[in-house]
PDB file of C-alpha atoms in Angstrom:
ATOM      1  CA  ALA A1331     -14.765  -0.624 -37.535  1.00 79.00           C
ATOM      2  CA  GLN A1332     -13.082   2.687 -36.886  1.00 86.00           C
ATOM      3  CA  SER A1333     -14.818   5.957 -36.139  1.00 90.00           C
ATOM      4  CA  VAL A1334     -13.950   9.550 -35.282  1.00 94.00           C
ATOM      5  CA  THR A1335     -15.823  12.017 -33.109  1.00 95.00           C
ATOM      6  CA  GLN A1336     -15.301  15.746 -33.186  1.00 96.00           C
ATOM      7  CA  PRO A1337     -17.671  16.964 -30.487  1.00 95.00           C
ATOM      8  CA  ASP A1338     -17.497  20.672 -31.324  1.00 94.00           C
ATOM      9  CA  ILE A1339     -19.237  21.845 -34.497  1.00 93.00           C
ATOM     10  CA  HIS A1340     -18.107  25.457 -34.028  1.00 95.00           C
ATOM     11  CA  ILE A1341     -15.360  27.040 -31.954  1.00 96.00           C
ATOM     12  CA  THR A1342     -14.984  30.793 -31.572  1.00 96.00           C
ATOM     13  CA  VAL A1343     -11.761  32.330 -30.284  1.00 97.00           C
ATOM     14  CA  SER A1344     -10.222  35.772 -30.215  1.00 97.00           C
ATOM     15  CA  GLU A1345      -7.109  36.447 -32.229  1.00 96.00           C
ATOM     16  CA  GLY A1346      -4.065  35.753 -30.077  1.00 97.00           C
ATOM     17  CA  ALA A1347      -5.882  33.338 -27.795  1.00 97.00           C
ATOM     18  CA  SER A1348      -4.970  29.682 -27.473  1.00 97.00           C
ATOM     19  CA  LEU A1349      -6.905  26.961 -29.257  1.00 97.00           C
ATOM     20  CA  GLU A1350      -7.736  23.320 -28.637  1.00 97.00           C
ATOM     21  CA  LEU A1351      -9.880  21.261 -30.994  1.00 98.00           C
ATOM     22  CA  ARG A1352     -11.023  17.903 -29.710  1.00 98.00           C
ATOM     23  CA  CYS A1353     -10.892  14.574 -31.514  1.00 97.00           C
ATOM     24  CA  ASN A1354     -11.743  11.141 -30.149  1.00 96.00           C
ATOM     25  CA  TYR A1355     -11.427   7.948 -32.101  1.00 94.00           C
ATOM     26  CA  SER A1356     -12.649   4.391 -31.795  1.00 91.00           C
ATOM     27  CA  TYR A1357     -10.371   1.578 -32.925  1.00 89.00           C
ATOM     28  CA  GLY A1358      -9.103  -1.602 -31.333  1.00 81.00           C
ATOM     29  CA  ALA A1359      -5.433  -0.822 -31.731  1.00 82.00           C
ATOM     30  CA  THR A1360      -3.326   2.288 -32.297  1.00 81.00           C
ATOM     31  CA  PRO A1361      -4.402   3.811 -35.590  1.00 87.00           C
ATOM     32  CA  TYR A1362      -2.775   6.361 -37.823  1.00 91.00           C
ATOM     33  CA  LEU A1363      -4.180   9.785 -36.915  1.00 94.00           C
ATOM     34  CA  PHE A1364      -4.371  12.967 -38.946  1.00 95.00           C
ATOM     35  CA  TRP A1365      -5.559  16.545 -38.813  1.00 97.00           C
ATOM     36  CA  TYR A1366      -6.514  18.278 -42.051  1.00 96.00           C
ATOM     37  CA  VAL A1367      -7.530  21.899 -42.612  1.00 96.00           C
ATOM     38  CA  GLN A1368      -9.940  23.206 -45.229  1.00 94.00           C
ATOM     39  CA  SER A1369     -10.019  26.869 -46.126  1.00 91.00           C
ATOM     40  CA  PRO A1370     -13.240  28.178 -47.711  1.00 86.00           C
ATOM     41  CA  GLY A1371     -13.715  26.868 -51.241  1.00 82.00           C
ATOM     42  CA  GLN A1372     -10.577  24.750 -51.065  1.00 85.00           C
ATOM     43  CA  GLY A1373      -9.657  21.116 -50.718  1.00 87.00           C
ATOM     44  CA  LEU A1374      -8.202  19.632 -47.558  1.00 92.00           C
ATOM     45  CA  GLN A1375      -4.571  20.110 -46.613  1.00 93.00           C
ATOM     46  CA  LEU A1376      -2.600  18.013 -44.139  1.00 93.00           C
ATOM     47  CA  LEU A1377      -1.712  19.801 -40.894  1.00 96.00           C
ATOM     48  CA  LEU A1378       0.008  16.940 -39.095  1.00 95.00           C
ATOM     49  CA  LYS A1379      -0.023  13.191 -38.600  1.00 93.00           C
ATOM     50  CA  TYR A1380       0.762  10.587 -35.961  1.00 93.00           C
ATOM     51  CA  PHE A1381       1.981   7.120 -36.851  1.00 88.00           C
ATOM     52  CA  SER A1382       4.063   6.035 -33.853  1.00 85.00           C
ATOM     53  CA  GLY A1383       6.739   7.240 -31.450  1.00 87.00           C
ATOM     54  CA  ASP A1384       6.598  10.635 -29.768  1.00 88.00           C
ATOM     55  CA  THR A1385       2.993  11.303 -28.814  1.00 91.00           C
ATOM     56  CA  LEU A1386       3.342  15.069 -29.306  1.00 96.00           C
ATOM     57  CA  VAL A1387       3.569  15.870 -32.994  1.00 95.00           C
ATOM     58  CA  GLN A1388       4.309  19.191 -34.639  1.00 96.00           C
ATOM     59  CA  GLY A1389       2.649  20.333 -37.823  1.00 95.00           C
ATOM     60  CA  ILE A1390       2.544  23.246 -40.170  1.00 94.00           C
ATOM     61  CA  LYS A1391       1.382  26.756 -39.280  1.00 93.00           C
ATOM     62  CA  GLY A1392       2.390  26.354 -35.626  1.00 95.00           C
ATOM     63  CA  PHE A1393      -0.100  23.585 -34.840  1.00 97.00           C
ATOM     64  CA  GLU A1394       0.598  20.577 -32.644  1.00 97.00           C
ATOM     65  CA  ALA A1395      -1.399  17.568 -31.506  1.00 98.00           C
ATOM     66  CA  GLU A1396      -1.030  15.085 -28.699  1.00 96.00           C
ATOM     67  CA  PHE A1397      -1.949  11.423 -28.937  1.00 95.00           C
ATOM     68  CA  LYS A1398      -3.342  10.068 -25.664  1.00 95.00           C
ATOM     69  CA  ARG A1399      -3.924   6.333 -25.862  1.00 92.00           C
ATOM     70  CA  SER A1400      -5.722   6.147 -22.513  1.00 92.00           C
ATOM     71  CA  GLN A1401      -8.290   8.701 -23.663  1.00 94.00           C
ATOM     72  CA  SER A1402      -8.419   7.627 -27.337  1.00 94.00           C
ATOM     73  CA  SER A1403      -7.852  11.258 -28.190  1.00 96.00           C
ATOM     74  CA  PHE A1404      -5.794  13.286 -30.629  1.00 97.00           C
ATOM     75  CA  ASN A1405      -6.501  16.929 -29.787  1.00 98.00           C
ATOM     76  CA  LEU A1406      -5.165  19.758 -31.911  1.00 98.00           C
ATOM     77  CA  ARG A1407      -3.641  22.815 -30.241  1.00 98.00           C
ATOM     78  CA  LYS A1408      -2.173  26.170 -31.121  1.00 97.00           C
ATOM     79  CA  PRO A1409      -0.832  28.619 -28.520  1.00 97.00           C
ATOM     80  CA  SER A1410      -1.822  31.811 -30.369  1.00 97.00           C
ATOM     81  CA  VAL A1411      -4.451  31.897 -33.089  1.00 97.00           C
ATOM     82  CA  HIS A1412      -4.168  34.164 -36.135  1.00 96.00           C
ATOM     83  CA  TRP A1413      -7.113  35.462 -38.156  1.00 95.00           C
ATOM     84  CA  SER A1414      -5.882  33.365 -41.098  1.00 94.00           C
ATOM     85  CA  ASP A1415      -6.485  30.188 -39.060  1.00 96.00           C
ATOM     86  CA  ALA A1416     -10.238  30.557 -39.566  1.00 96.00           C
ATOM     87  CA  ALA A1417     -11.177  27.384 -41.436  1.00 96.00           C
ATOM     88  CA  GLU A1418     -12.760  23.948 -41.093  1.00 96.00           C
ATOM     89  CA  TYR A1419     -10.647  21.338 -39.298  1.00 97.00           C
ATOM     90  CA  PHE A1420     -11.027  17.621 -39.786  1.00 96.00           C
ATOM     91  CA  CYS A1421      -9.649  14.785 -37.730  1.00 96.00           C
ATOM     92  CA  ALA A1422      -9.138  11.480 -39.547  1.00 95.00           C
ATOM     93  CA  VAL A1423      -8.194   7.936 -38.580  1.00 93.00           C
ATOM     94  CA  VAL A1424      -6.726   5.086 -40.588  1.00 89.00           C
ATOM     95  CA  GLY A1425      -7.000   1.613 -39.098  1.00 83.00           C
ATOM     96  CA  GLY A1426      -6.582  -1.910 -40.362  1.00 77.00           C
ATOM     97  CA  SER A1427      -8.621  -1.363 -43.508  1.00 76.00           C
ATOM     98  CA  TYR A1428      -6.268   1.472 -44.519  1.00 79.00           C
ATOM     99  CA  ILE A1429      -9.305   3.481 -45.621  1.00 86.00           C
ATOM    100  CA  PRO A1430      -9.365   6.965 -44.044  1.00 89.00           C
ATOM    101  CA  THR A1431     -12.405   7.841 -41.919  1.00 92.00           C
ATOM    102  CA  PHE A1432     -13.124  11.490 -41.170  1.00 93.00           C
ATOM    103  CA  GLY A1433     -14.874  13.281 -38.352  1.00 94.00           C
ATOM    104  CA  ARG A1434     -17.651  15.744 -39.138  1.00 93.00           C
ATOM    105  CA  GLY A1435     -15.320  18.713 -38.782  1.00 94.00           C
ATOM    106  CA  THR A1436     -14.999  21.719 -36.489  1.00 96.00           C
ATOM    107  CA  SER A1437     -15.466  25.216 -37.854  1.00 96.00           C
ATOM    108  CA  LEU A1438     -13.046  27.717 -36.304  1.00 97.00           C
ATOM    109  CA  ILE A1439     -14.157  31.339 -36.120  1.00 96.00           C
ATOM    110  CA  VAL A1440     -11.559  33.930 -35.162  1.00 96.00           C
ATOM    111  CA  HIS A1441     -12.648  37.297 -33.756  1.00 94.00           C
ATOM    112  CA  PRO A1442     -10.293  40.272 -34.142  1.00 88.00           C
TER     113      PRO A1442
ATOM    114  CA  ASN B 309       3.470  18.722 -60.292  1.00 64.00           C
ATOM    115  CA  ALA B 310      -0.304  19.292 -60.453  1.00 76.00           C
ATOM    116  CA  GLY B 311      -1.313  16.743 -57.784  1.00 92.00           C
ATOM    117  CA  VAL B 312      -5.022  15.870 -57.963  1.00 95.00           C
ATOM    118  CA  THR B 313      -7.117  17.694 -60.563  1.00 95.00           C
ATOM    119  CA  GLN B 314     -10.917  17.670 -60.531  1.00 96.00           C
ATOM    120  CA  THR B 315     -13.282  18.953 -63.178  1.00 96.00           C
ATOM    121  CA  PRO B 316     -15.701  20.641 -63.320  1.00 96.00           C
ATOM    122  CA  LYS B 317     -15.494  22.942 -60.299  1.00 95.00           C
ATOM    123  CA  PHE B 318     -19.186  23.774 -60.440  1.00 96.00           C
ATOM    124  CA  ARG B 319     -22.150  22.156 -62.130  1.00 96.00           C
ATOM    125  CA  ILE B 320     -25.919  22.480 -61.984  1.00 96.00           C
ATOM    126  CA  LEU B 321     -27.962  19.454 -63.037  1.00 96.00           C
ATOM    127  CA  LYS B 322     -31.642  18.824 -63.461  1.00 97.00           C
ATOM    128  CA  ILE B 323     -33.239  15.838 -61.762  1.00 97.00           C
ATOM    129  CA  GLY B 324     -32.690  12.708 -63.839  1.00 96.00           C
ATOM    130  CA  GLN B 325     -29.704  14.010 -65.786  1.00 97.00           C
ATOM    131  CA  SER B 326     -26.393  12.197 -65.840  1.00 96.00           C
ATOM    132  CA  MET B 327     -22.868  13.459 -65.573  1.00 96.00           C
ATOM    133  CA  THR B 328     -19.311  12.439 -64.832  1.00 97.00           C
ATOM    134  CA  LEU B 329     -16.958  14.120 -62.393  1.00 98.00           C
ATOM    135  CA  GLN B 330     -13.408  13.768 -63.599  1.00 98.00           C
ATOM    136  CA  CYS B 331     -10.400  13.142 -61.356  1.00 98.00           C
ATOM    137  CA  THR B 332      -6.783  12.839 -62.467  1.00 97.00           C
ATOM    138  CA  GLN B 333      -3.608  12.515 -60.412  1.00 96.00           C
ATOM    139  CA  ASP B 334      -0.028  12.694 -61.641  1.00 94.00           C
ATOM    140  CA  MET B 335       1.735  11.259 -58.568  1.00 92.00           C
ATOM    141  CA  ASN B 336       1.506   7.596 -59.628  1.00 91.00           C
ATOM    142  CA  HIS B 337      -0.588   6.828 -56.550  1.00 92.00           C
ATOM    143  CA  ASN B 338      -2.280   3.458 -56.560  1.00 91.00           C
ATOM    144  CA  TYR B 339      -5.043   4.416 -54.141  1.00 92.00           C
ATOM    145  CA  MET B 340      -7.791   6.849 -55.062  1.00 95.00           C
ATOM    146  CA  TYR B 341     -10.988   7.885 -53.280  1.00 96.00           C
ATOM    147  CA  TRP B 342     -14.190   9.810 -53.842  1.00 97.00           C
ATOM    148  CA  TYR B 343     -15.745  11.593 -50.866  1.00 97.00           C
ATOM    149  CA  ARG B 344     -18.793  13.800 -50.601  1.00 96.00           C
ATOM    150  CA  GLN B 345     -18.977  16.634 -48.116  1.00 94.00           C
ATOM    151  CA  ASP B 346     -22.251  17.884 -46.694  1.00 92.00           C
ATOM    152  CA  PRO B 347     -22.529  20.666 -44.088  1.00 84.00           C
ATOM    153  CA  GLY B 348     -21.959  19.355 -40.573  1.00 82.00           C
ATOM    154  CA  MET B 349     -21.537  15.790 -41.833  1.00 86.00           C
ATOM    155  CA  GLY B 350     -17.830  15.678 -42.585  1.00 88.00           C
ATOM    156  CA  LEU B 351     -16.589  13.582 -45.490  1.00 93.00           C
ATOM    157  CA  LYS B 352     -18.357  10.387 -46.463  1.00 94.00           C
ATOM    158  CA  LEU B 353     -16.581   7.830 -48.637  1.00 95.00           C
ATOM    159  CA  ILE B 354     -18.444   6.987 -51.849  1.00 97.00           C
ATOM    160  CA  TYR B 355     -16.044   4.674 -53.685  1.00 97.00           C
ATOM    161  CA  TYR B 356     -12.378   3.873 -53.604  1.00 96.00           C
ATOM    162  CA  SER B 357      -9.831   2.087 -55.764  1.00 95.00           C
ATOM    163  CA  VAL B 358      -6.642   0.261 -54.827  1.00 91.00           C
ATOM    164  CA  GLY B 359      -5.313   0.171 -58.361  1.00 92.00           C
ATOM    165  CA  ALA B 360      -6.223   0.125 -62.032  1.00 94.00           C
ATOM    166  CA  GLY B 361      -9.147  -2.204 -62.652  1.00 95.00           C
ATOM    167  CA  ILE B 362     -10.056  -2.520 -58.958  1.00 95.00           C
ATOM    168  CA  THR B 363     -12.816  -0.527 -57.278  1.00 97.00           C
ATOM    169  CA  ASP B 364     -14.926  -0.993 -54.170  1.00 96.00           C
ATOM    170  CA  LYS B 365     -17.883   0.623 -52.442  1.00 96.00           C
ATOM    171  CA  GLY B 366     -17.514   2.988 -49.559  1.00 95.00           C
ATOM    172  CA  GLU B 367     -20.074   4.165 -47.040  1.00 93.00           C
ATOM    173  CA  VAL B 368     -22.507   5.915 -49.432  1.00 96.00           C
ATOM    174  CA  PRO B 369     -22.237   4.344 -52.933  1.00 97.00           C
ATOM    175  CA  ASN B 370     -25.912   4.372 -53.969  1.00 96.00           C
ATOM    176  CA  GLY B 371     -26.566   6.464 -57.059  1.00 96.00           C
ATOM    177  CA  TYR B 372     -22.924   6.514 -58.146  1.00 97.00           C
ATOM    178  CA  ASN B 373     -20.577   4.445 -60.264  1.00 97.00           C
ATOM    179  CA  VAL B 374     -16.833   4.540 -60.808  1.00 97.00           C
ATOM    180  CA  SER B 375     -14.218   3.039 -63.083  1.00 96.00           C
ATOM    181  CA  ARG B 376     -10.422   2.871 -62.936  1.00 97.00           C
ATOM    182  CA  SER B 377      -8.973   2.002 -66.315  1.00 96.00           C
ATOM    183  CA  THR B 378      -5.651   3.748 -65.664  1.00 96.00           C
ATOM    184  CA  THR B 379      -3.590   4.615 -62.607  1.00 95.00           C
ATOM    185  CA  GLU B 380      -4.109   8.328 -63.244  1.00 96.00           C
ATOM    186  CA  ASP B 381      -7.880   8.590 -63.724  1.00 97.00           C
ATOM    187  CA  PHE B 382     -10.789   7.821 -61.407  1.00 98.00           C
ATOM    188  CA  PRO B 383     -14.063   9.292 -62.766  1.00 98.00           C
ATOM    189  CA  LEU B 384     -17.283   9.339 -60.732  1.00 98.00           C
ATOM    190  CA  ARG B 385     -20.530   8.821 -62.633  1.00 97.00           C
ATOM    191  CA  LEU B 386     -23.972  10.012 -61.539  1.00 95.00           C
ATOM    192  CA  GLU B 387     -26.553   8.201 -63.672  1.00 89.00           C
ATOM    193  CA  LEU B 388     -29.883   9.711 -62.549  1.00 94.00           C
ATOM    194  CA  ALA B 389     -29.226  12.846 -60.564  1.00 95.00           C
ATOM    195  CA  ALA B 390     -31.362  13.429 -57.486  1.00 96.00           C
ATOM    196  CA  PRO B 391     -31.558  16.446 -55.141  1.00 96.00           C
ATOM    197  CA  SER B 392     -29.964  14.306 -52.413  1.00 95.00           C
ATOM    198  CA  GLN B 393     -26.782  14.283 -54.500  1.00 97.00           C
ATOM    199  CA  THR B 394     -26.367  18.034 -54.129  1.00 97.00           C
ATOM    200  CA  SER B 395     -23.009  18.205 -52.403  1.00 96.00           C
ATOM    201  CA  VAL B 396     -19.330  19.023 -52.728  1.00 95.00           C
ATOM    202  CA  TYR B 397     -17.328  16.116 -54.084  1.00 97.00           C
ATOM    203  CA  PHE B 398     -13.655  15.551 -53.367  1.00 96.00           C
ATOM    204  CA  CYS B 399     -11.289  13.200 -55.071  1.00 96.00           C
ATOM    205  CA  ALA B 400      -8.158  12.147 -53.191  1.00 95.00           C
ATOM    206  CA  SER B 401      -5.228   9.822 -53.626  1.00 93.00           C
ATOM    207  CA  ASN B 402      -2.405   8.356 -51.576  1.00 89.00           C
ATOM    208  CA  ASP B 403       0.510   6.009 -51.786  1.00 80.00           C
ATOM    209  CA  ARG B 404      -0.104   3.353 -49.178  1.00 70.00           C
ATOM    210  CA  GLU B 405       2.981   1.334 -50.050  1.00 67.00           C
ATOM    211  CA  SER B 406       5.210   4.116 -48.809  1.00 61.00           C
ATOM    212  CA  GLY B 407       3.442   3.929 -45.467  1.00 62.00           C
ATOM    213  CA  ALA B 408       2.552   7.590 -45.616  1.00 63.00           C
ATOM    214  CA  ASN B 409      -1.212   7.148 -45.800  1.00 78.00           C
ATOM    215  CA  VAL B 410      -1.462  10.900 -46.298  1.00 87.00           C
ATOM    216  CA  LEU B 411      -4.230  11.939 -48.656  1.00 90.00           C
ATOM    217  CA  THR B 412      -3.729  14.513 -51.388  1.00 91.00           C
ATOM    218  CA  PHE B 413      -7.032  16.179 -52.224  1.00 93.00           C
ATOM    219  CA  GLY B 414      -8.372  17.878 -55.286  1.00 93.00           C
ATOM    220  CA  ALA B 415      -9.990  21.302 -54.983  1.00 92.00           C
ATOM    221  CA  GLY B 416     -13.501  19.872 -55.094  1.00 94.00           C
ATOM    222  CA  SER B 417     -16.503  19.869 -57.414  1.00 96.00           C
ATOM    223  CA  ARG B 418     -19.679  21.597 -56.246  1.00 95.00           C
ATOM    224  CA  LEU B 419     -22.773  19.914 -57.675  1.00 96.00           C
ATOM    225  CA  THR B 420     -26.315  21.240 -57.408  1.00 96.00           C
ATOM    226  CA  VAL B 421     -29.276  19.125 -58.518  1.00 96.00           C
ATOM    227  CA  LEU B 422     -32.505  21.036 -59.092  1.00 94.00           C
TER     228      LEU B 422
END
C-alpha cells in the first residue's frame, strides 16, 4: 500500500523568504507524485506533478519540486514567498492502484 | 467548461437525518472520487468509481453510499447522519486513460451534523 507523510502541520515564513515543504512517500516502485494547493474555502488546485524523467519539476506560481528516489521524497520549494501563497498544501501519491492518496497537509502562514 | 460541480455548498443536518451530496462533471472523465477533509487529517477517500455502474469502497466508507448511473454524476448519500460525519466533502474526477492522473476537484460541501 502507498502512503504519504507531510511532517510539518504548520510552516511560518516571512514574505520574501524562501520556502521548503517536506513530503515523504512509501511505495515499492516509483509512483506518480503531486502537489496540490488549497486556498481558504476552495477546492484543491494542482501545483505540479512528477511522472518520470527530469527529477526537478516546475509548477505554477513559481513553485518547483524535486523527486529524490534515495530519500523517497518530493519536497516543494519556492525561492521567494508572496503573501498570496498562504494556503494549505497537500502532497499526493498515485501507485499501482491508481487511487490517489493524500498527506495530511501543511498550512503555510506568511508574515508581512 | 464548468469542471466539477458540487451542491450544496453548506448544509446543517440533525442527527439521524438523511441527505445526498450531488457531484457532476462535464469533462467525460471515467474516474470519480469522494473525499472528506477533517482538520489536520488531510483527505480521506470515501468511495470511488471507475465508470458508470461501477463503484468501490475507499478508506472510510461506513455511513455512506454512492451510485454511478451516468458518467457525469456521482452522488454521495448519508443515510443516518451522525456528528462524526461533520466534515468538508470534496468530489473529484480524472481521466486515467490519458495517463494524466491529475484530479480536478469541486469547490467542496461543508456539512455540519448537530
